[in-house]
């Protein structure tokens, strides 16, 4: 049993101990009492390594964990049970072995002729990969004797020289010894800032990183040649845990395993060996992503800093985040963004910073929305059109809403709908639409400025070059495809230069993407069409009801049930479309992770946008537009009449649709799912562990290692779902805000909970994600800008075509006799002679109202039946249409111009930040100039000494001169180290 020296990471005095020797002594009958004596003298290894945060020596910190599944044969299980009986001593010796378990598996192979060749292949890949990691400078330690049976852990530690090498390669900016004073405000601004700080002190988190800085360390990309510039007083904390895990992850991605060694028997074993070798040749290089995808390792993650709850928990960043950030009791406080960035990295820090800025900006939007809503409530009794509709003295008889079964009805029966419509359809709505368009532009500019401040504070101002280098690193799946292509060319005896995937290679994937997306969009339209059929058929069925109460509540019942059906379908399809978008992106095989993420985001957003907003677009722009007129209605399948809007218009129904979908989506999908699903998974894992504890009670009574606890947490799935739900919410807030002024308020209430919910999930329920550096939110910013531009257009059309704002203006300034809105309702209604009904469409009970009806009214601009061109479109229709189109053009251009003006007048980079960045550059130049001057002075001093020595040598004998000459030459050749 030979152990490779390159795997050894034990102290010199422990290298003589071998796990196999201890097992051999036990097998020949070593006395148990002596083993117990040894155990009593040994220390608790779990306490020395702080329960998994350090290696067994208690000195080297665990920077990363690799997890794998393994199978034990009967012989291996017997050995494991015997090893467990030796308590801590044997366990300590076994786990102190560098990558122990290899000897055990070889013994298993000797005792078990029938091996699982797939498991054997995975084991060889792990051995080779871990060997390459050791060659890359990492230190490893394996632990298979865990409380989770069949799971092995490989602990990885990056020593100082590896951290320095990779930090230089990744161009990590690290703090230098040079400190400088941050420019402070003076005069009146200083007094205002001090007052604001005192007022906001109760809502500031009690975190050191959140306190305002007066001095800042100058940062510079790390260089081993310039280590004297950096503050290396404490090397253990110079690279924090986030940076260490990032460096190790980069090595894991870059390190590959390309070859395997097998030692099997002849015959069938040799055939399987050849098949495995061929498979390995086809697979080519394996980084950690490919090894995870192929099941060689089951998980890879950095460790959390420690526990976040308990009595004797040592202070750590995770516990501090849980207390000051991931708690619902601190919902009123600012987020400790700098601590979030320190623990999770810049990318996650930017997400929570963006979410915080978005939530803060919703406060003024919510206040203005409440004012608009209260204005509608205050003026509802003064609204003349709704008063005319509610006045029973007008005696306006309306035409039936459906054929045969529906009868004539009084307009005054729709009084409640008309009064409710005024709450959202009033002149203040137009002002609110303009305000929200400017709000969106201000929000984007405010975020850009906040982002620049964070880039300055987090030393990300010169991140472009490094970002390009990371962006060009190809994904493992892409390399596998390129290798497969090159192997095909080699098989055909063609020359293979540096291969890459062309559009011809990706054409089947592109075609699949196009067809798949078109099919999914068509499926969404088909479902919305099905809901429309449901609404029409249900309305006709409820109209047959003999009870008056049933007939009066038809519209409310149909609208509410249809919206609930839409909500359920949207929630289900959201999950389906997310999986389909990921699959469509995977078959495209994008070259880099950045390309993969951008394509995935685009597809997922496109599908989810269509899914969420199609029912709302239908109500806003299509419902009631293609109905026809009495005597000439438009039918679906020659039996169902197209549904009409209420007498007060479709805006009220649009408000109901928008509010139910928005609130239901936030409540069910964003909150219940995020809380309920993790809790349910945690409960299932608890039941499984409880079942295992009953089998091995003593082992599970011991405290778990940190990496075992983290393994039971949910893996981090990326920020795309988190951003996606907020972007869809941003669409609800901006796109149709003219119909629902309270949307910002509900979004604000949701986000206050969402921030703490996401924080709690990241801190307590997810494995610690690998820290990723980023200087912005990426493609999401472009999506937000696109939604902001689209919102201007959509709100212009909602105000112009969905609400009655433009018809009221046209009537007020063109048709009103006394300059008031009296007579507006009668002006918007056309007349129909009941004798012109088509055969079989007239009401079955024409005397339902108690009198015979000869003329009924319907909402449209058409000629009366006594006109020469009866039922043709009237001139009033064209006048209103022209006014509507003119309003769209004027509103859109005016608001766009105002948004661009806001964008232009607010600088992207705050003035103080640009000054500080310039100051940093000047200070850095000064540091290097001083360093160069110091080098020149030292060289001049040494040259002067050399000249003096040469003069002294010339005054002595030739023999001494030759020796002096030799000493001079040696002095000149001595390497200079400043």
mmCIF file of N, CA and C in Angstrom, residues 54-120:
data_model
loop_
_atom_site.group_PDB
_atom_site.id
_atom_site.type_symbol
_atom_site.label_atom_id
_atom_site.label_comp_id
_atom_site.label_asym_id
_atom_site.label_seq_id
_atom_site.Cartn_x
_atom_site.Cartn_y
_atom_site.Cartn_z
ATOM 1 N N UNK A 54 -11.579 24.092 9.931
ATOM 2 C CA UNK A 54 -10.140 23.972 9.718
ATOM 3 C C UNK A 54 -9.788 22.511 9.450
ATOM 4 N N UNK A 55 -8.584 22.293 8.923
ATOM 5 C CA UNK A 55 -8.065 20.942 8.798
ATOM 6 C C UNK A 55 -7.865 20.349 10.198
ATOM 7 N N UNK A 56 -7.530 19.082 10.241
ATOM 8 C CA UNK A 56 -7.370 18.397 11.515
ATOM 9 C C UNK A 56 -6.226 18.955 12.365
ATOM 10 N N UNK A 57 -5.294 19.650 11.737
ATOM 11 C CA UNK A 57 -4.208 20.230 12.521
ATOM 12 C C UNK A 57 -4.643 21.519 13.221
ATOM 13 N N UNK A 58 -5.855 22.009 12.914
ATOM 14 C CA UNK A 58 -6.365 23.202 13.566
ATOM 15 C C UNK A 58 -5.743 24.492 13.105
ATOM 16 N N UNK A 59 -4.894 24.461 12.067
ATOM 17 C CA UNK A 59 -4.187 25.659 11.609
ATOM 18 C C UNK A 59 -4.624 26.087 10.215
ATOM 19 N N UNK A 60 -4.792 25.130 9.335
ATOM 20 C CA UNK A 60 -5.123 25.448 7.935
ATOM 21 C C UNK A 60 -6.637 25.544 7.761
ATOM 22 N N UNK A 61 -7.076 26.658 7.244
ATOM 23 C CA UNK A 61 -8.505 26.917 7.104
ATOM 24 C C UNK A 61 -9.067 26.202 5.874
ATOM 25 N N UNK A 62 -10.272 25.674 5.993
ATOM 26 C CA UNK A 62 -10.950 25.024 4.865
ATOM 27 C C UNK A 62 -11.542 26.120 3.983
ATOM 28 N N UNK A 63 -11.074 26.190 2.752
ATOM 29 C CA UNK A 63 -11.535 27.218 1.810
ATOM 30 C C UNK A 63 -12.627 26.719 0.871
ATOM 31 N N UNK A 64 -12.672 25.413 0.665
ATOM 32 C CA UNK A 64 -13.655 24.879 -0.286
ATOM 33 C C UNK A 64 -13.894 23.408 0.041
ATOM 34 N N UNK A 65 -15.059 22.917 -0.363
ATOM 35 C CA UNK A 65 -15.442 21.527 -0.097
ATOM 36 C C UNK A 65 -15.895 20.879 -1.402
ATOM 37 N N UNK A 66 -15.379 19.668 -1.655
ATOM 38 C CA UNK A 66 -15.879 18.819 -2.733
ATOM 39 C C UNK A 66 -16.576 17.622 -2.093
ATOM 40 N N UNK A 67 -17.744 17.289 -2.601
ATOM 41 C CA UNK A 67 -18.552 16.192 -2.046
ATOM 42 C C UNK A 67 -18.746 15.142 -3.120
ATOM 43 N N UNK A 68 -18.662 13.877 -2.730
ATOM 44 C CA UNK A 68 -18.859 12.776 -3.676
ATOM 45 C C UNK A 68 -19.577 11.630 -2.984
ATOM 46 N N UNK A 69 -20.246 10.832 -3.797
ATOM 47 C CA UNK A 69 -20.903 9.611 -3.316
ATOM 48 C C UNK A 69 -19.971 8.429 -3.556
ATOM 49 N N UNK A 70 -19.985 7.495 -2.634
ATOM 50 C CA UNK A 70 -19.205 6.270 -2.819
ATOM 51 C C UNK A 70 -20.010 5.102 -2.262
ATOM 52 N N UNK A 71 -19.701 3.935 -2.780
ATOM 53 C CA UNK A 71 -20.383 2.707 -2.355
ATOM 54 C C UNK A 71 -19.395 1.819 -1.616
ATOM 55 N N UNK A 72 -19.823 1.294 -0.480
ATOM 56 C CA UNK A 72 -18.992 0.380 0.287
ATOM 57 C C UNK A 72 -19.478 -1.049 0.083
ATOM 58 N N UNK A 73 -18.543 -1.922 -0.133
ATOM 59 C CA UNK A 73 -18.888 -3.350 -0.202
ATOM 60 C C UNK A 73 -19.057 -3.880 1.203
ATOM 61 N N UNK A 74 -19.442 -5.157 1.302
ATOM 62 C CA UNK A 74 -19.634 -5.762 2.621
ATOM 63 C C UNK A 74 -18.354 -5.728 3.434
ATOM 64 N N UNK A 75 -17.221 -5.988 2.780
ATOM 65 C CA UNK A 75 -15.939 -5.953 3.494
ATOM 66 C C UNK A 75 -15.628 -4.546 3.961
ATOM 67 N N UNK A 76 -15.920 -3.568 3.106
ATOM 68 C CA UNK A 76 -15.662 -2.184 3.480
ATOM 69 C C UNK A 76 -16.528 -1.752 4.640
ATOM 70 N N UNK A 77 -17.816 -2.202 4.657
ATOM 71 C CA UNK A 77 -18.697 -1.839 5.755
ATOM 72 C C UNK A 77 -18.230 -2.450 7.065
ATOM 73 N N UNK A 78 -17.698 -3.710 6.994
ATOM 74 C CA UNK A 78 -17.181 -4.336 8.209
ATOM 75 C C UNK A 78 -16.005 -3.546 8.756
ATOM 76 N N UNK A 79 -15.115 -3.143 7.851
ATOM 77 C CA UNK A 79 -13.976 -2.342 8.288
ATOM 78 C C UNK A 79 -14.427 -1.010 8.865
ATOM 79 N N UNK A 80 -15.458 -0.434 8.266
ATOM 80 C CA UNK A 80 -15.934 0.854 8.756
ATOM 81 C C UNK A 80 -16.531 0.722 10.148
ATOM 82 N N UNK A 81 -17.304 -0.365 10.369
ATOM 83 C CA UNK A 81 -17.877 -0.560 11.699
ATOM 84 C C UNK A 81 -16.797 -0.777 12.744
ATOM 85 N N UNK A 82 -15.753 -1.542 12.365
ATOM 86 C CA UNK A 82 -14.654 -1.745 13.311
ATOM 87 C C UNK A 82 -13.926 -0.439 13.591
ATOM 88 N N UNK A 83 -13.769 0.370 12.544
ATOM 89 C CA UNK A 83 -13.064 1.639 12.732
ATOM 90 C C UNK A 83 -13.853 2.571 13.637
ATOM 91 N N UNK A 84 -15.214 2.544 13.518
ATOM 92 C CA UNK A 84 -16.026 3.412 14.353
ATOM 93 C C UNK A 84 -15.942 3.032 15.815
ATOM 94 N N UNK A 85 -15.660 1.736 16.117
ATOM 95 C CA UNK A 85 -15.573 1.311 17.507
ATOM 96 C C UNK A 85 -14.342 1.879 18.201
ATOM 97 N N UNK A 86 -13.354 2.318 17.444
ATOM 98 C CA UNK A 86 -12.130 2.856 18.040
ATOM 99 C C UNK A 86 -12.245 4.328 18.417
ATOM 100 N N UNK A 87 -13.470 4.893 18.276
ATOM 101 C CA UNK A 87 -13.772 6.256 18.722
ATOM 102 C C UNK A 87 -12.879 7.284 18.049
ATOM 103 N N UNK A 88 -12.472 8.283 18.845
ATOM 104 C CA UNK A 88 -11.855 9.467 18.251
ATOM 105 C C UNK A 88 -10.459 9.224 17.741
ATOM 106 N N UNK A 89 -9.704 8.305 18.357
ATOM 107 C CA UNK A 89 -8.296 8.125 17.970
ATOM 108 C C UNK A 89 -8.186 7.596 16.563
ATOM 109 N N UNK A 90 -8.915 6.512 16.303
ATOM 110 C CA UNK A 90 -8.848 5.938 14.961
ATOM 111 C C UNK A 90 -9.446 6.888 13.952
ATOM 112 N N UNK A 91 -10.542 7.571 14.355
ATOM 113 C CA UNK A 91 -11.162 8.508 13.414
ATOM 114 C C UNK A 91 -10.223 9.661 13.096
ATOM 115 N N UNK A 92 -9.519 10.127 14.126
ATOM 116 C CA UNK A 92 -8.576 11.215 13.902
ATOM 117 C C UNK A 92 -7.461 10.781 12.977
ATOM 118 N N UNK A 93 -6.948 9.575 13.182
ATOM 119 C CA UNK A 93 -5.855 9.101 12.341
ATOM 120 C C UNK A 93 -6.330 8.904 10.919
ATOM 121 N N UNK A 94 -7.535 8.397 10.802
ATOM 122 C CA UNK A 94 -8.054 8.164 9.445
ATOM 123 C C UNK A 94 -8.273 9.469 8.697
ATOM 124 N N UNK A 95 -8.805 10.463 9.390
ATOM 125 C CA UNK A 95 -9.109 11.705 8.702
ATOM 126 C C UNK A 95 -7.883 12.569 8.525
ATOM 127 N N UNK A 96 -6.846 12.333 9.345
ATOM 128 C CA UNK A 96 -5.610 13.084 9.149
ATOM 129 C C UNK A 96 -4.840 12.580 7.953
ATOM 130 N N UNK A 97 -5.169 11.393 7.478
ATOM 131 C CA UNK A 97 -4.460 10.894 6.311
ATOM 132 C C UNK A 97 -4.783 11.744 5.102
ATOM 133 N N UNK A 98 -3.783 12.134 4.317
ATOM 134 C CA UNK A 98 -4.063 12.893 3.099
ATOM 135 C C UNK A 98 -4.831 12.041 2.116
ATOM 136 N N UNK A 99 -6.071 12.457 1.873
ATOM 137 C CA UNK A 99 -6.962 11.719 0.977
ATOM 138 C C UNK A 99 -7.024 10.238 1.343
ATOM 139 N N UNK A 100 -7.382 9.873 2.589
ATOM 140 C CA UNK A 100 -7.504 8.459 2.927
ATOM 141 C C UNK A 100 -8.702 7.855 2.230
ATOM 142 N N UNK A 101 -8.770 6.546 2.222
ATOM 143 C CA UNK A 101 -9.864 5.860 1.553
ATOM 144 C C UNK A 101 -9.419 5.127 0.323
ATOM 145 N N UNK A 102 -8.232 5.515 -0.230
ATOM 146 C CA UNK A 102 -7.752 4.816 -1.422
ATOM 147 C C UNK A 102 -7.376 3.382 -1.086
ATOM 148 N N UNK A 103 -6.702 3.219 0.046
ATOM 149 C CA UNK A 103 -6.333 1.872 0.445
ATOM 150 C C UNK A 103 -7.535 1.015 0.711
ATOM 151 N N UNK A 104 -8.560 1.596 1.307
ATOM 152 C CA UNK A 104 -9.777 0.839 1.590
ATOM 153 C C UNK A 104 -10.414 0.364 0.309
ATOM 154 N N UNK A 105 -10.438 1.221 -0.687
ATOM 155 C CA UNK A 105 -11.094 0.839 -1.931
ATOM 156 C C UNK A 105 -10.316 -0.237 -2.665
ATOM 157 N N UNK A 106 -8.986 -0.232 -2.540
ATOM 158 C CA UNK A 106 -8.214 -1.291 -3.167
ATOM 159 C C UNK A 106 -8.473 -2.618 -2.482
ATOM 160 N N UNK A 107 -8.592 -2.594 -1.135
ATOM 161 C CA UNK A 107 -8.912 -3.822 -0.442
ATOM 162 C C UNK A 107 -10.278 -4.331 -0.858
ATOM 163 N N UNK A 108 -11.183 -3.416 -1.025
ATOM 164 C CA UNK A 108 -12.504 -3.815 -1.478
ATOM 165 C C UNK A 108 -12.418 -4.462 -2.849
ATOM 166 N N UNK A 109 -11.581 -3.909 -3.665
ATOM 167 C CA UNK A 109 -11.445 -4.466 -4.994
ATOM 168 C C UNK A 109 -10.887 -5.868 -4.951
ATOM 169 N N UNK A 110 -9.970 -6.138 -4.011
ATOM 170 C CA UNK A 110 -9.392 -7.464 -3.941
ATOM 171 C C UNK A 110 -10.402 -8.471 -3.404
ATOM 172 N N UNK A 111 -11.245 -8.020 -2.464
ATOM 173 C CA UNK A 111 -12.174 -8.964 -1.853
ATOM 174 C C UNK A 111 -13.464 -9.092 -2.642
ATOM 175 N N UNK A 112 -13.750 -8.114 -3.486
ATOM 176 C CA UNK A 112 -14.988 -8.142 -4.251
ATOM 177 C C UNK A 112 -14.655 -8.179 -5.740
ATOM 178 N N UNK A 113 -14.730 -9.324 -6.383
ATOM 179 C CA UNK A 113 -14.386 -9.385 -7.805
ATOM 180 C C UNK A 113 -15.400 -8.675 -8.685
ATOM 181 N N UNK A 114 -16.671 -8.609 -8.257
ATOM 182 C CA UNK A 114 -17.710 -7.970 -9.076
ATOM 183 C C UNK A 114 -17.806 -6.502 -8.674
ATOM 184 N N UNK A 115 -17.105 -5.629 -9.415
ATOM 185 C CA UNK A 115 -17.061 -4.216 -9.081
ATOM 186 C C UNK A 115 -18.033 -3.423 -9.944
ATOM 187 N N UNK A 116 -18.426 -2.287 -9.446
ATOM 188 C CA UNK A 116 -19.217 -1.343 -10.218
ATOM 189 C C UNK A 116 -18.233 -0.489 -11.017
ATOM 190 N N UNK A 117 -18.165 -0.761 -12.334
ATOM 191 C CA UNK A 117 -17.134 -0.108 -13.144
ATOM 192 C C UNK A 117 -17.392 1.376 -13.309
ATOM 193 N N UNK A 118 -18.663 1.794 -13.234
ATOM 194 C CA UNK A 118 -18.945 3.228 -13.304
ATOM 195 C C UNK A 118 -18.419 3.933 -12.054
ATOM 196 N N UNK A 119 -18.633 3.318 -10.902
ATOM 197 C CA UNK A 119 -18.092 3.899 -9.677
ATOM 198 C C UNK A 119 -16.566 3.898 -9.703
ATOM 199 N N UNK A 120 -15.990 2.830 -10.262
ATOM 200 C CA UNK A 120 -14.544 2.744 -10.348
ATOM 201 C C UNK A 120 -13.991 3.845 -11.252
#
